[in-house]
PDB file of C-alpha atoms and ligand atoms in Angstrom:
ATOM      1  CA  UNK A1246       0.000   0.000   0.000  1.00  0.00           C
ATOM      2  CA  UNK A1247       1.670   3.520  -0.702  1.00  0.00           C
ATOM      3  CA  UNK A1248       2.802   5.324   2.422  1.00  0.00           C
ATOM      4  CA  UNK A1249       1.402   8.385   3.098  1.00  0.00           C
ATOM      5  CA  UNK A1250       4.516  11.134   4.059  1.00  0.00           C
ATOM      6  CA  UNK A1251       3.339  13.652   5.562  1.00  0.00           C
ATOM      7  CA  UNK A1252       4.978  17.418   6.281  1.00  0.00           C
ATOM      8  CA  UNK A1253       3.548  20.126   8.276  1.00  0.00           C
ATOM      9  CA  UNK A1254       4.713  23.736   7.479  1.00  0.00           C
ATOM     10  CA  UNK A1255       3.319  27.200   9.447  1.00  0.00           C
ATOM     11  CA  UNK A1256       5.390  29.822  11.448  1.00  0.00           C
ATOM     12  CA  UNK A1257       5.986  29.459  15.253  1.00  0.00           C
ATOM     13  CA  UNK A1258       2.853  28.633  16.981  1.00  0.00           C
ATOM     14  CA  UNK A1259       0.767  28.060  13.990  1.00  0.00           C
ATOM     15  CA  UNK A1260       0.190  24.536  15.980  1.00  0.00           C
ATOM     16  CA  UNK A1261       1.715  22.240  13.989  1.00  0.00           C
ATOM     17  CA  UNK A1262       2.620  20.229  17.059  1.00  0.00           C
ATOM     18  CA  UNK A1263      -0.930  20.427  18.564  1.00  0.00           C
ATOM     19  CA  UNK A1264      -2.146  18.827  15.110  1.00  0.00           C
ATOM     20  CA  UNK A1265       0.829  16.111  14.427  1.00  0.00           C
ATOM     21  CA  UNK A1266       0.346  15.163  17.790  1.00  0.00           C
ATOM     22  CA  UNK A1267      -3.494  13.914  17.169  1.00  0.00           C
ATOM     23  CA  UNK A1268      -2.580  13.152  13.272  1.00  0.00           C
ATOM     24  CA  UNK A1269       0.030  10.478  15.081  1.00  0.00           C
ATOM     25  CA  UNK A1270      -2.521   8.601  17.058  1.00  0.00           C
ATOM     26  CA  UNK A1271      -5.156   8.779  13.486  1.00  0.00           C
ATOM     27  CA  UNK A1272      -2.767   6.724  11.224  1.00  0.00           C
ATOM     28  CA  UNK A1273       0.052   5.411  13.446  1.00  0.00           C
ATOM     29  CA  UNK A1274       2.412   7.189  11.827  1.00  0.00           C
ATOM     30  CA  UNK A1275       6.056   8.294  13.301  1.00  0.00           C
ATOM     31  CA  UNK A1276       6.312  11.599  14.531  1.00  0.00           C
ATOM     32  CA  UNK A1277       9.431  13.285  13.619  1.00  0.00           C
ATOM     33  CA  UNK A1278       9.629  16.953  15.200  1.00  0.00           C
ATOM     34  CA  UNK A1279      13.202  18.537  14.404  1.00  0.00           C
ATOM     35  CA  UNK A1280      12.403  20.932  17.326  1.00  0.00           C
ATOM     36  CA  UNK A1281      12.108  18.344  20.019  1.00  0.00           C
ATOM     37  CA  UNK A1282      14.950  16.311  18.907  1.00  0.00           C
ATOM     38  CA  UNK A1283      17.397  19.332  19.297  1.00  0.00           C
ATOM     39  CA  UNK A1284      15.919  20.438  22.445  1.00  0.00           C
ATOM     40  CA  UNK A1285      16.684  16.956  23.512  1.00  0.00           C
ATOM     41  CA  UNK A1286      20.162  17.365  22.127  1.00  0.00           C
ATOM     42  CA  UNK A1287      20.287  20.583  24.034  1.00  0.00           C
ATOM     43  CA  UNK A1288      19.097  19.029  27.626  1.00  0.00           C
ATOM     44  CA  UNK A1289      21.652  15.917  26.976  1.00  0.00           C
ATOM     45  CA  UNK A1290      24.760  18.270  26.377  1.00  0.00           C
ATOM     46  CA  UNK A1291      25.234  16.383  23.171  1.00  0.00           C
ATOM     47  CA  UNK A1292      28.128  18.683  20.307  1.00  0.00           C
ATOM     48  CA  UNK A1293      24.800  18.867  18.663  1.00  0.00           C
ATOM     49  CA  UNK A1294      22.644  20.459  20.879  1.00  0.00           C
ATOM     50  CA  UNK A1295      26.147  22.629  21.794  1.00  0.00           C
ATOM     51  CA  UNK A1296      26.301  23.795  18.250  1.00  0.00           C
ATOM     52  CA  UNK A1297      22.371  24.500  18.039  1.00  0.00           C
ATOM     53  CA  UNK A1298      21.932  26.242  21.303  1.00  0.00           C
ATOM     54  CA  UNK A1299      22.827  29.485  20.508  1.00  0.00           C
ATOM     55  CA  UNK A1300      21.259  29.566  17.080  1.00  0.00           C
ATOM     56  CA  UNK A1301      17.531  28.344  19.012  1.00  0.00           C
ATOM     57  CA  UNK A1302      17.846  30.677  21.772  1.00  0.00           C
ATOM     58  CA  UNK A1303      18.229  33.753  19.234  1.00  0.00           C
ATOM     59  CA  UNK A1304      15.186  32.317  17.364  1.00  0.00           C
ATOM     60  CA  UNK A1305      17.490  31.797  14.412  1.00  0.00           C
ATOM     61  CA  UNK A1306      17.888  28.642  12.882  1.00  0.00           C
ATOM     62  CA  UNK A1307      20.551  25.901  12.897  1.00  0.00           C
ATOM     63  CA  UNK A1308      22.502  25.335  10.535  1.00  0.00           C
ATOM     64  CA  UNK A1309      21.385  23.631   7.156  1.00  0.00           C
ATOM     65  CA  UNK A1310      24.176  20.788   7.357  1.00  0.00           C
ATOM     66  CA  UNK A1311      23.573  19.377  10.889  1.00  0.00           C
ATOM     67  CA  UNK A1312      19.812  19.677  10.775  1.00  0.00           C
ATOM     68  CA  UNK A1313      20.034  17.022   7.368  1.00  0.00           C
ATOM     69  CA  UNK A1314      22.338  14.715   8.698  1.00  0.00           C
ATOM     70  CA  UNK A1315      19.994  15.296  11.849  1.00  0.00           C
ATOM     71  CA  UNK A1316      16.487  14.238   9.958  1.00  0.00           C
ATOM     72  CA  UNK A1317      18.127  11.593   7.231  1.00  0.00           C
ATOM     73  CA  UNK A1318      19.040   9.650  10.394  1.00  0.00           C
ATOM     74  CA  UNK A1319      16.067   9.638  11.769  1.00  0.00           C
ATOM     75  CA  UNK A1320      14.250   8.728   8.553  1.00  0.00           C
ATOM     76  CA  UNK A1321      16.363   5.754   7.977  1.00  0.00           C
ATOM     77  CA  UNK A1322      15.242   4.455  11.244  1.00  0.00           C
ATOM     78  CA  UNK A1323      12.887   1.357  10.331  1.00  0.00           C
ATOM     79  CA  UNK A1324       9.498   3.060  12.366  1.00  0.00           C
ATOM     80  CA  UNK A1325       9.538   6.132   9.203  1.00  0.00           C
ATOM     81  CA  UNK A1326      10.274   3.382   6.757  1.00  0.00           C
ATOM     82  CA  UNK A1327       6.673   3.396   6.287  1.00  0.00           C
ATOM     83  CA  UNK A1328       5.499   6.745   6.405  1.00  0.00           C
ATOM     84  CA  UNK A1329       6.120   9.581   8.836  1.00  0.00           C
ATOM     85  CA  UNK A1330       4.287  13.217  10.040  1.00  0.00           C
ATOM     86  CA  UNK A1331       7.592  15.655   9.888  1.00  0.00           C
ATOM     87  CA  UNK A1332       6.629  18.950  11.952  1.00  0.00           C
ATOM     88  CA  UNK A1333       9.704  21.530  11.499  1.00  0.00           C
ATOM     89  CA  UNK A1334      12.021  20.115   8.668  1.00  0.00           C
ATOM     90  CA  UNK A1335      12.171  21.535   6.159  1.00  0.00           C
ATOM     91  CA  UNK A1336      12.561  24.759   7.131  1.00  0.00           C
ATOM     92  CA  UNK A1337      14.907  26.281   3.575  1.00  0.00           C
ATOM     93  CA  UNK A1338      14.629  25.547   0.484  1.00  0.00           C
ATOM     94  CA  UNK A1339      18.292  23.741   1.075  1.00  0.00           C
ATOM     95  CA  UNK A1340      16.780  21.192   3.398  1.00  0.00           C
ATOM     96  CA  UNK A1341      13.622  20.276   1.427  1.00  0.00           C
ATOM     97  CA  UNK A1342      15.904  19.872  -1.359  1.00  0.00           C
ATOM     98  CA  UNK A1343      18.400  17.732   0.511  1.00  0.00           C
ATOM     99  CA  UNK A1344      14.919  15.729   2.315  1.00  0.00           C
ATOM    100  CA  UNK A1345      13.286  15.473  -1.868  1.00  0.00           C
ATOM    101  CA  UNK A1346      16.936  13.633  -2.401  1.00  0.00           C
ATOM    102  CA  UNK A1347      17.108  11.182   0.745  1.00  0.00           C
ATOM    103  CA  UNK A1348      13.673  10.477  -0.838  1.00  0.00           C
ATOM    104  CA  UNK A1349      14.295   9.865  -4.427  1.00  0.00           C
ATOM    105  CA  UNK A1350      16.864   7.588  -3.198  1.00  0.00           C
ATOM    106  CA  UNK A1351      14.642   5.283  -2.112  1.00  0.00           C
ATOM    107  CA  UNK A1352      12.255   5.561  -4.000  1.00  0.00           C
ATOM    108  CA  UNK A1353       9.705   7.590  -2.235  1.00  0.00           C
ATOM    109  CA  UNK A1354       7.928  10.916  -1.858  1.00  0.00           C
ATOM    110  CA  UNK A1355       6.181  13.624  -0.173  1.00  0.00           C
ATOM    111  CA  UNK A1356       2.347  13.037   0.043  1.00  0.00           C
ATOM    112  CA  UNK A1357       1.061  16.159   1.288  1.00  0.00           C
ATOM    113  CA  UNK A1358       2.513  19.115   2.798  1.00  0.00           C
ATOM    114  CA  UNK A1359       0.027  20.473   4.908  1.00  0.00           C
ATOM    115  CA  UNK A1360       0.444  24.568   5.628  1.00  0.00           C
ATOM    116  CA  UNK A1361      -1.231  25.889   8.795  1.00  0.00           C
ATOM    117  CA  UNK A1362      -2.249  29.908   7.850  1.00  0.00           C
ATOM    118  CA  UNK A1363      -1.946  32.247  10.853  1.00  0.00           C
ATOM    119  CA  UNK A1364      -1.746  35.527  11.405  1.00  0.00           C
ATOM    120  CA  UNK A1365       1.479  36.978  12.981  1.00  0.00           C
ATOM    121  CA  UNK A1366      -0.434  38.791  15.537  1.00  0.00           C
ATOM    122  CA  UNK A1367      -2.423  35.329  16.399  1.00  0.00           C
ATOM    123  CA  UNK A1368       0.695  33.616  16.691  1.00  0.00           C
ATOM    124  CA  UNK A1369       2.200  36.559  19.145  1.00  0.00           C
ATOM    125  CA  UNK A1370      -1.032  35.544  21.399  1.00  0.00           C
ATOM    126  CA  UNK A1371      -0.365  31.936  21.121  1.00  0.00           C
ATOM    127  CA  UNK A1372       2.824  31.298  21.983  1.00  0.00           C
ATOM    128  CA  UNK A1373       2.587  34.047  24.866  1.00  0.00           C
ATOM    129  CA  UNK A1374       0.408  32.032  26.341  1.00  0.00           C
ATOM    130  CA  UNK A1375       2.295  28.657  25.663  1.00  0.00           C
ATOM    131  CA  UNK A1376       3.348  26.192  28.413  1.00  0.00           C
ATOM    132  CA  UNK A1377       5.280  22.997  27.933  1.00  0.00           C
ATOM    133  CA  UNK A1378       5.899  19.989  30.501  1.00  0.00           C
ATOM    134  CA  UNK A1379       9.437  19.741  31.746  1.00  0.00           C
ATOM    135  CA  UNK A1380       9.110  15.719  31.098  1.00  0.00           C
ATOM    136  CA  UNK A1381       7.995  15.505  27.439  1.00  0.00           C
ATOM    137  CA  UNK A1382       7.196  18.934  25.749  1.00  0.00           C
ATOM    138  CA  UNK A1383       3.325  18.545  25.953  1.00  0.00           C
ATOM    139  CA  UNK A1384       2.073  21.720  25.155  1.00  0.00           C
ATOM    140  CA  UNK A1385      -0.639  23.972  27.149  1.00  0.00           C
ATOM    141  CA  UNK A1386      -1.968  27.281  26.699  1.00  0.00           C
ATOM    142  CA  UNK A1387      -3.243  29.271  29.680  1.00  0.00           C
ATOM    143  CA  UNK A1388      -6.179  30.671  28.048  1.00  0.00           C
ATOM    144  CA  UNK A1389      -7.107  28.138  24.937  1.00  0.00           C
ATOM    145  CA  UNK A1390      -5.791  24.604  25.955  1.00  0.00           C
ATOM    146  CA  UNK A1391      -5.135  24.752  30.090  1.00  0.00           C
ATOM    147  CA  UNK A1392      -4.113  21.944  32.306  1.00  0.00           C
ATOM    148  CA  UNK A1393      -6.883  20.743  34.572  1.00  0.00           C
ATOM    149  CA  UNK A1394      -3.947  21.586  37.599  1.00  0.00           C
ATOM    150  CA  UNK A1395      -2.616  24.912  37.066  1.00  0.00           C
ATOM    151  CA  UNK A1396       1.007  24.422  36.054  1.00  0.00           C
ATOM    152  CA  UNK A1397       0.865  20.863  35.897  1.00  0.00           C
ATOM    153  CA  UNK A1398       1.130  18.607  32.469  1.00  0.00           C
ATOM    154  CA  UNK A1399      -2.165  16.803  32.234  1.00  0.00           C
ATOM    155  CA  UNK A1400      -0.572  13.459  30.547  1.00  0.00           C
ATOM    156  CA  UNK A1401       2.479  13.113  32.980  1.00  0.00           C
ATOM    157  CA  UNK A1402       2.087  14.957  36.092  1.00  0.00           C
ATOM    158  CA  UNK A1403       5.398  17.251  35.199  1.00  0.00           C
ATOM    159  CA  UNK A1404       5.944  20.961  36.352  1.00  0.00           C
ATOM    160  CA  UNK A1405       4.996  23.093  33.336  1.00  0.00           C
ATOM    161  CA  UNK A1406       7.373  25.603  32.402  1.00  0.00           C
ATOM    162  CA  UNK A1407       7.867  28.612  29.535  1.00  0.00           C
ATOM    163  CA  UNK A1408      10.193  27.631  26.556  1.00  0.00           C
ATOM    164  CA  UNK A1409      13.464  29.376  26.137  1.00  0.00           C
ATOM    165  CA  UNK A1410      12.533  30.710  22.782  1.00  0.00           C
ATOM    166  CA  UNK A1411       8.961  31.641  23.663  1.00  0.00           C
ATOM    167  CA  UNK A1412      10.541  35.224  24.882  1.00  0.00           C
ATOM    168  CA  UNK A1413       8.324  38.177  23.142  1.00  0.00           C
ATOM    169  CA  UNK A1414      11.710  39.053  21.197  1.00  0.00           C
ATOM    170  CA  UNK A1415      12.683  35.511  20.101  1.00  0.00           C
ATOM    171  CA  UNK A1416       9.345  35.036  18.915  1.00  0.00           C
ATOM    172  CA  UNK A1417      10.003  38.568  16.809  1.00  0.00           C
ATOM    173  CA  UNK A1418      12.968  37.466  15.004  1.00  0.00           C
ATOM    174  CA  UNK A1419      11.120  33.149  14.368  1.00  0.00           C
ATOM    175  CA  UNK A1420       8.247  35.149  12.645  1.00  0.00           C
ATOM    176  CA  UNK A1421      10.978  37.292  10.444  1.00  0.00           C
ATOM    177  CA  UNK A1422      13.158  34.040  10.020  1.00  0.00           C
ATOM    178  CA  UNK A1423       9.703  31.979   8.973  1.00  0.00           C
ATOM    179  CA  UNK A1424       8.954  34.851   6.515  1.00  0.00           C
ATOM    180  CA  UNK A1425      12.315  34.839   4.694  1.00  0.00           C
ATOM    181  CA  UNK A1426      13.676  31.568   4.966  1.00  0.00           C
ATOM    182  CA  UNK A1427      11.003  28.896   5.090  1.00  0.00           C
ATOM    183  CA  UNK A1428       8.166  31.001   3.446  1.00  0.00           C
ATOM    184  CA  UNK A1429       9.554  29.865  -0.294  1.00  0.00           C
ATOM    185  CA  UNK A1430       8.766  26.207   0.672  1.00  0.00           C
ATOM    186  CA  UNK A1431       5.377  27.434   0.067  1.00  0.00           C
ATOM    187  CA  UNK A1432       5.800  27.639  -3.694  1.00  0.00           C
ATOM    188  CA  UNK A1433       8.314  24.645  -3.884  1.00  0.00           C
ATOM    189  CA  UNK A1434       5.471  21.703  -2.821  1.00  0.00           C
ATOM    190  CA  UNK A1435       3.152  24.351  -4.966  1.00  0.00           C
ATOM    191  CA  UNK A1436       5.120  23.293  -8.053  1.00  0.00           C
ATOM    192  CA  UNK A1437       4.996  19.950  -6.872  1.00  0.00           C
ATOM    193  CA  UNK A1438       0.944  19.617  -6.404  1.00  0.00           C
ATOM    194  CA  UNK A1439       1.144  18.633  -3.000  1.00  0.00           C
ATOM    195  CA  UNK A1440       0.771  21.778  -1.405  1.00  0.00           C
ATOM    196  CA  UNK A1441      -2.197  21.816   0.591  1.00  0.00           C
ATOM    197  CA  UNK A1442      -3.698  24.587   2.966  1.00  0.00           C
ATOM    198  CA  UNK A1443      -5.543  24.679   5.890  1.00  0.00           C
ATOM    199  CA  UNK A1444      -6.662  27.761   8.154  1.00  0.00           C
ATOM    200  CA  UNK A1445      -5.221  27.322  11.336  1.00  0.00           C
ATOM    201  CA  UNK A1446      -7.202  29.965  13.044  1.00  0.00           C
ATOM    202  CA  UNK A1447     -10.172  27.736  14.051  1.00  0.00           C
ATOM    203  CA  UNK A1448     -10.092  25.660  17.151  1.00  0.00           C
ATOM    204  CA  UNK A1449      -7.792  22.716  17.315  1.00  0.00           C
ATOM    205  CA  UNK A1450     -10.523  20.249  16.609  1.00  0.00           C
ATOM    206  CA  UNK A1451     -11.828  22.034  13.782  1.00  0.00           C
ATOM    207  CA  UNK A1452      -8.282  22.106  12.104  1.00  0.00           C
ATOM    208  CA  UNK A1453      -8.177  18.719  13.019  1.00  0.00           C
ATOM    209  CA  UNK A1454     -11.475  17.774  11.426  1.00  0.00           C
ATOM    210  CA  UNK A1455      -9.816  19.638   8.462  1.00  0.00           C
ATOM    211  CA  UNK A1456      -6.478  17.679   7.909  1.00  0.00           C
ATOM    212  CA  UNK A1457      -8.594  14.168   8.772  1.00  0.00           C
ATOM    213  CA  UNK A1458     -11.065  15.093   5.630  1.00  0.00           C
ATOM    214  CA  UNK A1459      -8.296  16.409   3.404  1.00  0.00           C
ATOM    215  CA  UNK A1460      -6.028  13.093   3.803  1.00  0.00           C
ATOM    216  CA  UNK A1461      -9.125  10.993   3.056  1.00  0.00           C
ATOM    217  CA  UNK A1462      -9.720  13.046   0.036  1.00  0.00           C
ATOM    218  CA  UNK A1463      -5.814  12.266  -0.805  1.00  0.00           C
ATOM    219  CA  UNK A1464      -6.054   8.501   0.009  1.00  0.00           C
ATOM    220  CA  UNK A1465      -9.400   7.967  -2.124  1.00  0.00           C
ATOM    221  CA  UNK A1466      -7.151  10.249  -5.011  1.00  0.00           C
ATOM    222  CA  UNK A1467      -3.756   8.553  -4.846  1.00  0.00           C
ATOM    223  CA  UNK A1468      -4.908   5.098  -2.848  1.00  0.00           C
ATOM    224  CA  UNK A1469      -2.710   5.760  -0.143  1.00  0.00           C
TER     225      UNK A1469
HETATM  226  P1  AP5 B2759      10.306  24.288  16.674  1.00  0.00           P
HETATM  227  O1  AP5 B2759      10.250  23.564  17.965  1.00  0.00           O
HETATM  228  O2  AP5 B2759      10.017  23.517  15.419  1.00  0.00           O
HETATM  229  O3  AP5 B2759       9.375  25.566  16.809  1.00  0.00           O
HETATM  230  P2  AP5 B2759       8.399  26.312  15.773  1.00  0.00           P
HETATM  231  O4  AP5 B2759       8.349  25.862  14.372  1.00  0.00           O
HETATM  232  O5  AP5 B2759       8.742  27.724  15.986  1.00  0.00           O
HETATM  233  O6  AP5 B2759       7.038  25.834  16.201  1.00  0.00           O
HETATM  234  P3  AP5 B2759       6.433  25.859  17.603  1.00  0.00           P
HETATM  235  O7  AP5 B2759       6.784  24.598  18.340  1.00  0.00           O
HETATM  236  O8  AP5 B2759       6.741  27.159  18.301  1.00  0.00           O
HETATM  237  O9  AP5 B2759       4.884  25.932  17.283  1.00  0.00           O
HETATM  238  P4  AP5 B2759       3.808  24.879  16.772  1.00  0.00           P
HETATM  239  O10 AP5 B2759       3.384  25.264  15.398  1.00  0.00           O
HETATM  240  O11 AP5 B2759       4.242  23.457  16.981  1.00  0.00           O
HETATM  241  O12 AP5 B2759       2.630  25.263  17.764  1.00  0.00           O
HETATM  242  P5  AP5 B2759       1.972  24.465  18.996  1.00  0.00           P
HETATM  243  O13 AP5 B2759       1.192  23.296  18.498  1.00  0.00           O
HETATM  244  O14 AP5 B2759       2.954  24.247  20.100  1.00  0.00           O
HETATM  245  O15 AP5 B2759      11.744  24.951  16.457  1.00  0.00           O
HETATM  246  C1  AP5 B2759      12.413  25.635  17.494  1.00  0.00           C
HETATM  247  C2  AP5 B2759      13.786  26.086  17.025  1.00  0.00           C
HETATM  248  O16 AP5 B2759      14.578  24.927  16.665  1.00  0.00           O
HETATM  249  C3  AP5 B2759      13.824  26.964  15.768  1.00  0.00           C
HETATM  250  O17 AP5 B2759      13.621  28.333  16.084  1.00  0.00           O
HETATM  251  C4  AP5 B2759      15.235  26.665  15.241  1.00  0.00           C
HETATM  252  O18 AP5 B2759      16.206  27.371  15.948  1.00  0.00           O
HETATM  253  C5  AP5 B2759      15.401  25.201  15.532  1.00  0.00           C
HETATM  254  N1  AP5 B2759      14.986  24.319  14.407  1.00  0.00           N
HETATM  255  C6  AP5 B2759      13.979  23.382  14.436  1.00  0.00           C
HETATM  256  N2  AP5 B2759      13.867  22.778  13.236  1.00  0.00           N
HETATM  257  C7  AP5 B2759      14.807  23.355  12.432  1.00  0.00           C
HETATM  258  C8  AP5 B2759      15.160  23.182  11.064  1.00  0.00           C
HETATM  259  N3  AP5 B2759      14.514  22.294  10.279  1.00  0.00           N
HETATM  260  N4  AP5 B2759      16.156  23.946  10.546  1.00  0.00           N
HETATM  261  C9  AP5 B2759      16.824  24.828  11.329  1.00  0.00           C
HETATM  262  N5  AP5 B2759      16.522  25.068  12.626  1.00  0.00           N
HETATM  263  C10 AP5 B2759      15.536  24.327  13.169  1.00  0.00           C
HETATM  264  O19 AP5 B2759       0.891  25.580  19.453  1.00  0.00           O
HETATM  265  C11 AP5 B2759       1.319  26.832  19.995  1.00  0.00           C
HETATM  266  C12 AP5 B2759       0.371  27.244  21.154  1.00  0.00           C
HETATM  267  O20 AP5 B2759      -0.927  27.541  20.617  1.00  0.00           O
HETATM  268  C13 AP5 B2759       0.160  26.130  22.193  1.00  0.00           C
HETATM  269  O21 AP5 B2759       0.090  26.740  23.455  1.00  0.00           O
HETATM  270  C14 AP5 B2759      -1.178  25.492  21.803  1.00  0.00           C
HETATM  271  O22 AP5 B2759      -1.864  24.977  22.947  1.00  0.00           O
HETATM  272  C15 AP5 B2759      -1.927  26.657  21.161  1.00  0.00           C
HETATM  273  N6  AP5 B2759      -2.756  26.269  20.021  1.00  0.00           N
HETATM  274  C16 AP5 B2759      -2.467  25.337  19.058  1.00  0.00           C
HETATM  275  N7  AP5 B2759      -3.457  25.276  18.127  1.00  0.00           N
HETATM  276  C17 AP5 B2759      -4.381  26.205  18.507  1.00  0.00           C
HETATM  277  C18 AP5 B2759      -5.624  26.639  17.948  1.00  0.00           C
HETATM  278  N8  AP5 B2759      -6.109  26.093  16.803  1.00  0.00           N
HETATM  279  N9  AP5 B2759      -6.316  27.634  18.591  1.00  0.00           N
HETATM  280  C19 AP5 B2759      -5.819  28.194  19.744  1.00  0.00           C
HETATM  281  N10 AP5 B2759      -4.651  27.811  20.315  1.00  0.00           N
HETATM  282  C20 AP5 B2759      -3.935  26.843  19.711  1.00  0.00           C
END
């Protein structure tokens, strides 16, 4: 049966992890978030998460060459073998270039690439409010998604803290870095028909509801 490879593209906050993390659980797919795997880097003292710390904390972005060899490893792992949700990668035109490549390779392609459209002042609000659990990153918002325990994760019982990069000036210079540098990946899966976009301003379970409908439109198209 063809896999269905799925990438999710928006600027900070659009909630691109909110959705990937329910898209996951819908068609058991492997969830790769670039993000989360250098944070991880970053909390293990890895040379990776060394090399990357600066860049995230300035809301700029790492490097194109460790972010590829970053991703390709993980995609080579046997669990994306068969499909994955990506959620932050690619973020250039370098790096979907680099990820269309791995792909080729092998044989294989990008299904969909799904953009989430929010405004710049909506994603100010959003990711002001943002808290994530110190255990696994679940993400909680104070006003739209809040933990039944005030600053306690819901799913693991972990203190809930403000990320790094969630700083109203970091968030400044992600929106100007989205704009310029991962904006044109807009018209590269354009010119590739997979492009597909949803409004990300509605609730999370209507945008849900939104990506569920538009993948079974794609599966009864392609027979994913
Ligand atoms: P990364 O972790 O990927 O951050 P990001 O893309 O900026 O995305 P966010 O995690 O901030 O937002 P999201 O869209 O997942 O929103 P969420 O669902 O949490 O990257 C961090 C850094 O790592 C980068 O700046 C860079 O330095 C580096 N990096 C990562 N990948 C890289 C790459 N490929 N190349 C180079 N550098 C890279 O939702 C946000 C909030 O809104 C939450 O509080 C949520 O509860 C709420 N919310 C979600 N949906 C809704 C809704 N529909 N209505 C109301 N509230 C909502």
């Amino acid at each position: 049966m063809p896999e269905l490879n799925l990438i999710l593209i928006g600027p900070p906050g659009a909630g691109k992890g909110t959705q990937a993390d329910r898209l996951r659980h819908d068609f058991s797919l492997p969830y790769i978030a670039t993000g989360d795997m250098l944070r991880a880097n970053v909390k293990d003292g890895t040379s990776l998460g060394k090399a990357a710390k600066q860049h995230m904390d300035a809301g700029d972005l790492v490097p194109d060459d460790l972010i590829v060899e970053m991703a390709a490893d993980r995609l080579r792992q046997d669990d994306a073998r068969d499909g994955f949700i990506l959620d932050g990668f690619p973020r250039t035109t370098a790096q979907a270039e680099a990820l269309e490549e791995h792909l080729d390779e092998e044989g294989r392609r990008v299904t969909a690439a799904l953009l989430l459209e929010v405004p710049d002042e909506e994603v100010v609000r959003r990711i002001s409010g943002r808290r994530i659990c110190t255990k696994a990153g679940h993400p909680f918002h104070v006003e739209f998604d809040p933990p039944k325990v005030e600053g306690i994760c819901d799913e693991d019982g972990s203190p809930l803290i403000q990320r790094d990069d969630d700083k109203p000036e970091v968030v400044r210079n992600r929106l100007r870095v989205f704009h310029e540098q991962t904006f044109p990946l807009v018209e590269f899966y354009d010119d590739r028909g997979v492009l597909r976009r949803i409004d990300g301003t509605d609730s999370p379970a209507a945008v849900h509801d939104h990506i569920r409908a538009l993948i079974a439109t794609l599966k009864l198209e392609d027979g994913v």
